mmCIF file with all atom_site columns, C-alpha atoms in Angstrom:
data_model
loop_
_atom_site.group_PDB
_atom_site.id
_atom_site.type_symbol
_atom_site.label_atom_id
_atom_site.label_alt_id
_atom_site.label_comp_id
_atom_site.label_asym_id
_atom_site.label_entity_id
_atom_site.label_seq_id
_atom_site.pdbx_PDB_ins_code
_atom_site.Cartn_x
_atom_site.Cartn_y
_atom_site.Cartn_z
_atom_site.occupancy
_atom_site.B_iso_or_equiv
_atom_site.pdbx_formal_charge
_atom_site.auth_seq_id
_atom_site.auth_comp_id
_atom_site.auth_asym_id
_atom_site.auth_atom_id
_atom_site.pdbx_PDB_model_num
ATOM 1   C CA . UNK A 1 1   ? 0.095   -0.333 0.168   1.00 0.00 ? 1   UNK A CA 1
ATOM 2   C CA . UNK A 1 2   ? 1.425   3.173  -0.791  1.00 0.00 ? 2   UNK A CA 1
ATOM 3   C CA . UNK A 1 3   ? 1.790   5.835  2.104   1.00 0.00 ? 3   UNK A CA 1
ATOM 4   C CA . UNK A 1 4   ? -0.967  8.630  1.445   1.00 0.00 ? 4   UNK A CA 1
ATOM 5   C CA . UNK A 1 5   ? 0.170   12.317 2.530   1.00 0.00 ? 5   UNK A CA 1
ATOM 6   C CA . UNK A 1 6   ? -2.518  14.733 3.067   1.00 0.00 ? 6   UNK A CA 1
ATOM 7   C CA . UNK A 1 7   ? -2.394  18.827 2.927   1.00 0.00 ? 7   UNK A CA 1
ATOM 8   C CA . UNK A 1 8   ? -5.297  21.010 3.634   1.00 0.00 ? 8   UNK A CA 1
ATOM 9   C CA . UNK A 1 9   ? -5.568  24.562 3.234   1.00 0.00 ? 9   UNK A CA 1
ATOM 10  C CA . UNK A 1 10  ? -6.972  27.862 1.958   1.00 0.00 ? 10  UNK A CA 1
ATOM 11  C CA . UNK A 1 11  ? -3.402  28.369 -0.789  1.00 0.00 ? 11  UNK A CA 1
ATOM 12  C CA . UNK A 1 12  ? -4.966  31.878 -1.501  1.00 0.00 ? 12  UNK A CA 1
ATOM 13  C CA . UNK A 1 13  ? -2.212  33.857 -3.533  1.00 0.00 ? 13  UNK A CA 1
ATOM 14  C CA . UNK A 1 14  ? -0.366  30.569 -4.068  1.00 0.00 ? 14  UNK A CA 1
ATOM 15  C CA . UNK A 1 15  ? 3.706   31.905 -3.029  1.00 0.00 ? 15  UNK A CA 1
ATOM 16  C CA . UNK A 1 16  ? 7.157   30.410 -2.814  1.00 0.00 ? 16  UNK A CA 1
ATOM 17  C CA . UNK A 1 17  ? 6.072   29.169 1.045   1.00 0.00 ? 17  UNK A CA 1
ATOM 18  C CA . UNK A 1 18  ? 2.960   26.968 -0.227  1.00 0.00 ? 18  UNK A CA 1
ATOM 19  C CA . UNK A 1 19  ? 5.667   26.057 -2.898  1.00 0.00 ? 19  UNK A CA 1
ATOM 20  C CA . UNK A 1 20  ? 7.851   24.188 -0.012  1.00 0.00 ? 20  UNK A CA 1
ATOM 21  C CA . UNK A 1 21  ? 5.389   23.692 2.353   1.00 0.00 ? 21  UNK A CA 1
ATOM 22  C CA . UNK A 1 22  ? 2.580   20.979 -0.559  1.00 0.00 ? 22  UNK A CA 1
ATOM 23  C CA . UNK A 1 23  ? 7.012   19.960 -1.491  1.00 0.00 ? 23  UNK A CA 1
ATOM 24  C CA . UNK A 1 24  ? 8.518   18.831 1.805   1.00 0.00 ? 24  UNK A CA 1
ATOM 25  C CA . UNK A 1 25  ? 4.892   17.401 2.181   1.00 0.00 ? 25  UNK A CA 1
ATOM 26  C CA . UNK A 1 26  ? 5.536   15.024 -0.767  1.00 0.00 ? 26  UNK A CA 1
ATOM 27  C CA . UNK A 1 27  ? 8.220   14.318 0.697   1.00 0.00 ? 27  UNK A CA 1
ATOM 28  C CA . UNK A 1 28  ? 7.191   12.174 3.301   1.00 0.00 ? 28  UNK A CA 1
ATOM 29  C CA . UNK A 1 29  ? 4.628   9.281  1.746   1.00 0.00 ? 29  UNK A CA 1
ATOM 30  C CA . UNK A 1 30  ? 3.877   7.912  -1.232  1.00 0.00 ? 30  UNK A CA 1
ATOM 31  C CA . UNK A 1 31  ? 1.259   9.874  -3.171  1.00 0.00 ? 31  UNK A CA 1
ATOM 32  C CA . UNK A 1 32  ? 0.484   13.501 -1.730  1.00 0.00 ? 32  UNK A CA 1
ATOM 33  C CA . UNK A 1 33  ? -2.846  14.845 -2.451  1.00 0.00 ? 33  UNK A CA 1
ATOM 34  C CA . UNK A 1 34  ? -4.130  18.282 -1.848  1.00 0.00 ? 34  UNK A CA 1
ATOM 35  C CA . UNK A 1 35  ? -7.611  19.294 -0.075  1.00 0.00 ? 35  UNK A CA 1
ATOM 36  C CA . UNK A 1 36  ? -8.380  23.137 -0.934  1.00 0.00 ? 36  UNK A CA 1
ATOM 37  C CA . UNK A 1 37  ? -10.378 25.031 1.557   1.00 0.00 ? 37  UNK A CA 1
ATOM 38  C CA . UNK A 1 38  ? -13.428 25.974 -0.086  1.00 0.00 ? 38  UNK A CA 1
ATOM 39  C CA . UNK A 1 39  ? -14.508 30.122 -0.462  1.00 0.00 ? 39  UNK A CA 1
ATOM 40  C CA . UNK A 1 40  ? -17.356 29.651 2.139   1.00 0.00 ? 40  UNK A CA 1
ATOM 41  C CA . UNK A 1 41  ? -14.665 27.938 4.777   1.00 0.00 ? 41  UNK A CA 1
ATOM 42  C CA . UNK A 1 42  ? -12.254 29.990 4.174   1.00 0.00 ? 42  UNK A CA 1
ATOM 43  C CA . UNK A 1 43  ? -12.311 32.049 7.779   1.00 0.00 ? 43  UNK A CA 1
ATOM 44  C CA . UNK A 1 44  ? -9.296  34.609 7.052   1.00 0.00 ? 44  UNK A CA 1
ATOM 45  C CA . UNK A 1 45  ? -10.978 36.974 7.491   1.00 0.00 ? 45  UNK A CA 1
ATOM 46  C CA . UNK A 1 46  ? -12.547 40.019 4.828   1.00 0.00 ? 46  UNK A CA 1
ATOM 47  C CA . UNK A 1 47  ? -12.370 39.440 1.450   1.00 0.00 ? 47  UNK A CA 1
ATOM 48  C CA . UNK A 1 48  ? -10.426 36.654 1.831   1.00 0.00 ? 48  UNK A CA 1
ATOM 49  C CA . UNK A 1 49  ? -9.727  34.289 -0.002  1.00 0.00 ? 49  UNK A CA 1
ATOM 50  C CA . UNK A 1 50  ? -8.473  37.129 -3.040  1.00 0.00 ? 50  UNK A CA 1
ATOM 51  C CA . UNK A 1 51  ? -8.828  33.686 -5.254  1.00 0.00 ? 51  UNK A CA 1
ATOM 52  C CA . UNK A 1 52  ? -11.758 32.251 -6.188  1.00 0.00 ? 52  UNK A CA 1
ATOM 53  C CA . UNK A 1 53  ? -11.978 28.082 -4.968  1.00 0.00 ? 53  UNK A CA 1
ATOM 54  C CA . UNK A 1 54  ? -10.953 27.006 -8.051  1.00 0.00 ? 54  UNK A CA 1
ATOM 55  C CA . UNK A 1 55  ? -8.429  28.576 -9.724  1.00 0.00 ? 55  UNK A CA 1
ATOM 56  C CA . UNK A 1 56  ? -6.139  27.601 -6.209  1.00 0.00 ? 56  UNK A CA 1
ATOM 57  C CA . UNK A 1 57  ? -7.608  24.744 -7.105  1.00 0.00 ? 57  UNK A CA 1
ATOM 58  C CA . UNK A 1 58  ? -6.011  24.405 -10.658 1.00 0.00 ? 58  UNK A CA 1
ATOM 59  C CA . UNK A 1 59  ? -2.810  25.320 -9.639  1.00 0.00 ? 59  UNK A CA 1
ATOM 60  C CA . UNK A 1 60  ? -2.443  23.268 -7.225  1.00 0.00 ? 60  UNK A CA 1
ATOM 61  C CA . UNK A 1 61  ? -3.251  20.695 -9.294  1.00 0.00 ? 61  UNK A CA 1
ATOM 62  C CA . UNK A 1 62  ? -0.987  22.061 -12.292 1.00 0.00 ? 62  UNK A CA 1
ATOM 63  C CA . UNK A 1 63  ? 2.336   21.107 -9.700  1.00 0.00 ? 63  UNK A CA 1
ATOM 64  C CA . UNK A 1 64  ? 3.630   17.206 -10.539 1.00 0.00 ? 64  UNK A CA 1
ATOM 65  C CA . UNK A 1 65  ? 3.996   16.404 -7.387  1.00 0.00 ? 65  UNK A CA 1
ATOM 66  C CA . UNK A 1 66  ? 0.534   16.694 -5.915  1.00 0.00 ? 66  UNK A CA 1
ATOM 67  C CA . UNK A 1 67  ? -1.470  13.561 -7.258  1.00 0.00 ? 67  UNK A CA 1
ATOM 68  C CA . UNK A 1 68  ? -4.548  14.456 -6.508  1.00 0.00 ? 68  UNK A CA 1
ATOM 69  C CA . UNK A 1 69  ? -5.832  17.815 -5.630  1.00 0.00 ? 69  UNK A CA 1
ATOM 70  C CA . UNK A 1 70  ? -10.010 18.275 -4.110  1.00 0.00 ? 70  UNK A CA 1
ATOM 71  C CA . UNK A 1 71  ? -12.129 20.966 -3.092  1.00 0.00 ? 71  UNK A CA 1
ATOM 72  C CA . UNK A 1 72  ? -12.895 20.460 0.766   1.00 0.00 ? 72  UNK A CA 1
ATOM 73  C CA . UNK A 1 73  ? -15.164 22.311 2.572   1.00 0.00 ? 73  UNK A CA 1
ATOM 74  C CA . UNK A 1 74  ? -12.392 21.546 5.617   1.00 0.00 ? 74  UNK A CA 1
ATOM 75  C CA . UNK A 1 75  ? -9.703  19.499 6.929   1.00 0.00 ? 75  UNK A CA 1
ATOM 76  C CA . UNK A 1 76  ? -11.794 17.479 8.618   1.00 0.00 ? 76  UNK A CA 1
ATOM 77  C CA . UNK A 1 77  ? -13.547 16.690 4.753   1.00 0.00 ? 77  UNK A CA 1
ATOM 78  C CA . UNK A 1 78  ? -10.510 16.134 3.558   1.00 0.00 ? 78  UNK A CA 1
ATOM 79  C CA . UNK A 1 79  ? -8.589  13.739 6.305   1.00 0.00 ? 79  UNK A CA 1
ATOM 80  C CA . UNK A 1 80  ? -13.139 11.259 5.535   1.00 0.00 ? 80  UNK A CA 1
ATOM 81  C CA . UNK A 1 81  ? -12.141 11.425 2.211   1.00 0.00 ? 81  UNK A CA 1
ATOM 82  C CA . UNK A 1 82  ? -8.609  10.204 1.266   1.00 0.00 ? 82  UNK A CA 1
ATOM 83  C CA . UNK A 1 83  ? -8.165  8.231  4.526   1.00 0.00 ? 83  UNK A CA 1
ATOM 84  C CA . UNK A 1 84  ? -3.756  9.509  4.653   1.00 0.00 ? 84  UNK A CA 1
ATOM 85  C CA . UNK A 1 85  ? -1.160  8.144  6.566   1.00 0.00 ? 85  UNK A CA 1
ATOM 86  C CA . UNK A 1 86  ? 0.398   11.316 7.194   1.00 0.00 ? 86  UNK A CA 1
ATOM 87  C CA . UNK A 1 87  ? -1.809  15.212 7.740   1.00 0.00 ? 87  UNK A CA 1
ATOM 88  C CA . UNK A 1 88  ? 0.120   17.610 7.200   1.00 0.00 ? 88  UNK A CA 1
ATOM 89  C CA . UNK A 1 89  ? 0.471   21.530 8.464   1.00 0.00 ? 89  UNK A CA 1
ATOM 90  C CA . UNK A 1 90  ? 2.681   24.415 8.453   1.00 0.00 ? 90  UNK A CA 1
ATOM 91  C CA . UNK A 1 91  ? 5.350   24.581 11.216  1.00 0.00 ? 91  UNK A CA 1
ATOM 92  C CA . UNK A 1 92  ? 2.445   27.497 12.343  1.00 0.00 ? 92  UNK A CA 1
ATOM 93  C CA . UNK A 1 93  ? 0.158   24.937 13.833  1.00 0.00 ? 93  UNK A CA 1
ATOM 94  C CA . UNK A 1 94  ? 3.172   24.197 16.141  1.00 0.00 ? 94  UNK A CA 1
ATOM 95  C CA . UNK A 1 95  ? 2.040   27.238 17.736  1.00 0.00 ? 95  UNK A CA 1
ATOM 96  C CA . UNK A 1 96  ? -1.627  27.838 17.567  1.00 0.00 ? 96  UNK A CA 1
ATOM 97  C CA . UNK A 1 97  ? -2.279  24.754 17.062  1.00 0.00 ? 97  UNK A CA 1
ATOM 98  C CA . UNK A 1 98  ? -4.593  22.089 15.166  1.00 0.00 ? 98  UNK A CA 1
ATOM 99  C CA . UNK A 1 99  ? -8.193  21.954 16.076  1.00 0.00 ? 99  UNK A CA 1
ATOM 100 C CA . UNK A 1 100 ? -9.397  19.448 18.718  1.00 0.00 ? 100 UNK A CA 1
ATOM 101 C CA . UNK A 1 101 ? -11.757 17.929 15.868  1.00 0.00 ? 101 UNK A CA 1
ATOM 102 C CA . UNK A 1 102 ? -8.792  16.975 13.438  1.00 0.00 ? 102 UNK A CA 1
ATOM 103 C CA . UNK A 1 103 ? -6.408  15.504 16.149  1.00 0.00 ? 103 UNK A CA 1
ATOM 104 C CA . UNK A 1 104 ? -9.799  13.298 17.841  1.00 0.00 ? 104 UNK A CA 1
ATOM 105 C CA . UNK A 1 105 ? -9.749  11.732 13.811  1.00 0.00 ? 105 UNK A CA 1
ATOM 106 C CA . UNK A 1 106 ? -6.326  10.935 13.313  1.00 0.00 ? 106 UNK A CA 1
ATOM 107 C CA . UNK A 1 107 ? -5.946  9.475  16.345  1.00 0.00 ? 107 UNK A CA 1
ATOM 108 C CA . UNK A 1 108 ? -8.605  7.520  15.846  1.00 0.00 ? 108 UNK A CA 1
ATOM 109 C CA . UNK A 1 109 ? -8.014  6.690  12.385  1.00 0.00 ? 109 UNK A CA 1
ATOM 110 C CA . UNK A 1 110 ? -4.121  6.137  13.654  1.00 0.00 ? 110 UNK A CA 1
ATOM 111 C CA . UNK A 1 111 ? -3.293  9.393  11.377  1.00 0.00 ? 111 UNK A CA 1
ATOM 112 C CA . UNK A 1 112 ? 0.615   10.061 12.033  1.00 0.00 ? 112 UNK A CA 1
ATOM 113 C CA . UNK A 1 113 ? 0.468   14.442 12.396  1.00 0.00 ? 113 UNK A CA 1
ATOM 114 C CA . UNK A 1 114 ? 3.908   15.835 10.361  1.00 0.00 ? 114 UNK A CA 1
ATOM 115 C CA . UNK A 1 115 ? 4.626   19.257 9.851   1.00 0.00 ? 115 UNK A CA 1
ATOM 116 C CA . UNK A 1 116 ? 6.704   21.115 7.867   1.00 0.00 ? 116 UNK A CA 1
ATOM 117 C CA . UNK A 1 117 ? 9.825   23.747 8.220   1.00 0.00 ? 117 UNK A CA 1
ATOM 118 C CA . UNK A 1 118 ? 8.627   26.875 9.009   1.00 0.00 ? 118 UNK A CA 1
ATOM 119 C CA . UNK A 1 119 ? 8.590   30.370 6.147   1.00 0.00 ? 119 UNK A CA 1
ATOM 120 C CA . UNK A 1 120 ? 7.683   33.563 7.653   1.00 0.00 ? 120 UNK A CA 1
ATOM 121 C CA . UNK A 1 121 ? 6.333   33.881 3.809   1.00 0.00 ? 121 UNK A CA 1
ATOM 122 C CA . UNK A 1 122 ? 2.040   33.978 4.520   1.00 0.00 ? 122 UNK A CA 1
ATOM 123 C CA . UNK A 1 123 ? -0.450  35.355 2.156   1.00 0.00 ? 123 UNK A CA 1
ATOM 124 C CA . UNK A 1 124 ? -1.402  37.944 5.011   1.00 0.00 ? 124 UNK A CA 1
ATOM 125 C CA . UNK A 1 125 ? 1.707   39.229 5.197   1.00 0.00 ? 125 UNK A CA 1
ATOM 126 C CA . UNK A 1 126 ? 1.621   39.464 1.121   1.00 0.00 ? 126 UNK A CA 1
ATOM 127 C CA . UNK A 1 127 ? -1.940  41.606 1.724   1.00 0.00 ? 127 UNK A CA 1
ATOM 128 C CA . UNK A 1 128 ? -0.995  43.864 4.010   1.00 0.00 ? 128 UNK A CA 1
ATOM 129 C CA . UNK A 1 129 ? 2.468   44.630 2.560   1.00 0.00 ? 129 UNK A CA 1
ATOM 130 C CA . UNK A 1 130 ? 0.227   45.834 -1.230  1.00 0.00 ? 130 UNK A CA 1
ATOM 131 C CA . UNK A 1 131 ? -1.819  47.397 1.420   1.00 0.00 ? 131 UNK A CA 1
ATOM 132 C CA . UNK A 1 132 ? 0.461   50.182 2.588   1.00 0.00 ? 132 UNK A CA 1
ATOM 133 C CA . UNK A 1 133 ? 2.138   50.071 -0.911  1.00 0.00 ? 133 UNK A CA 1
ATOM 134 C CA . UNK A 1 134 ? -1.688  51.234 -1.469  1.00 0.00 ? 134 UNK A CA 1
ATOM 135 C CA . UNK A 1 135 ? -1.383  54.967 1.159   1.00 0.00 ? 135 UNK A CA 1
ATOM 136 C CA . UNK A 1 136 ? 2.440   55.161 0.377   1.00 0.00 ? 136 UNK A CA 1
#
């Protein structure tokens, strides 16, 4: 059986930190699958996501090291759909933590939780820098 690795997230304004996160996630198993959060499920604040769900999904599907990508309402739906052996989140989740329901699901289904290396680039940071440029 191939070891399936799941990465799930918004992937809004796709940038180098997203790329590095997914590339590293791919090294944790044989197949990388990606759950792209539907627009309605993105809780990032007013005006987010900037890029519509179908376009964010298309970008992820073009990555040659991603074996499959689907829209999902949240990580739990993605976990239940693929039933991976590994669930990967970014290093920022070491501090803020996963949702209790995600942790319980992974425990109940013997899914290993891994985190990728830190990367300072964030979509929120990019948006903030753009906003500062608008008024400069």
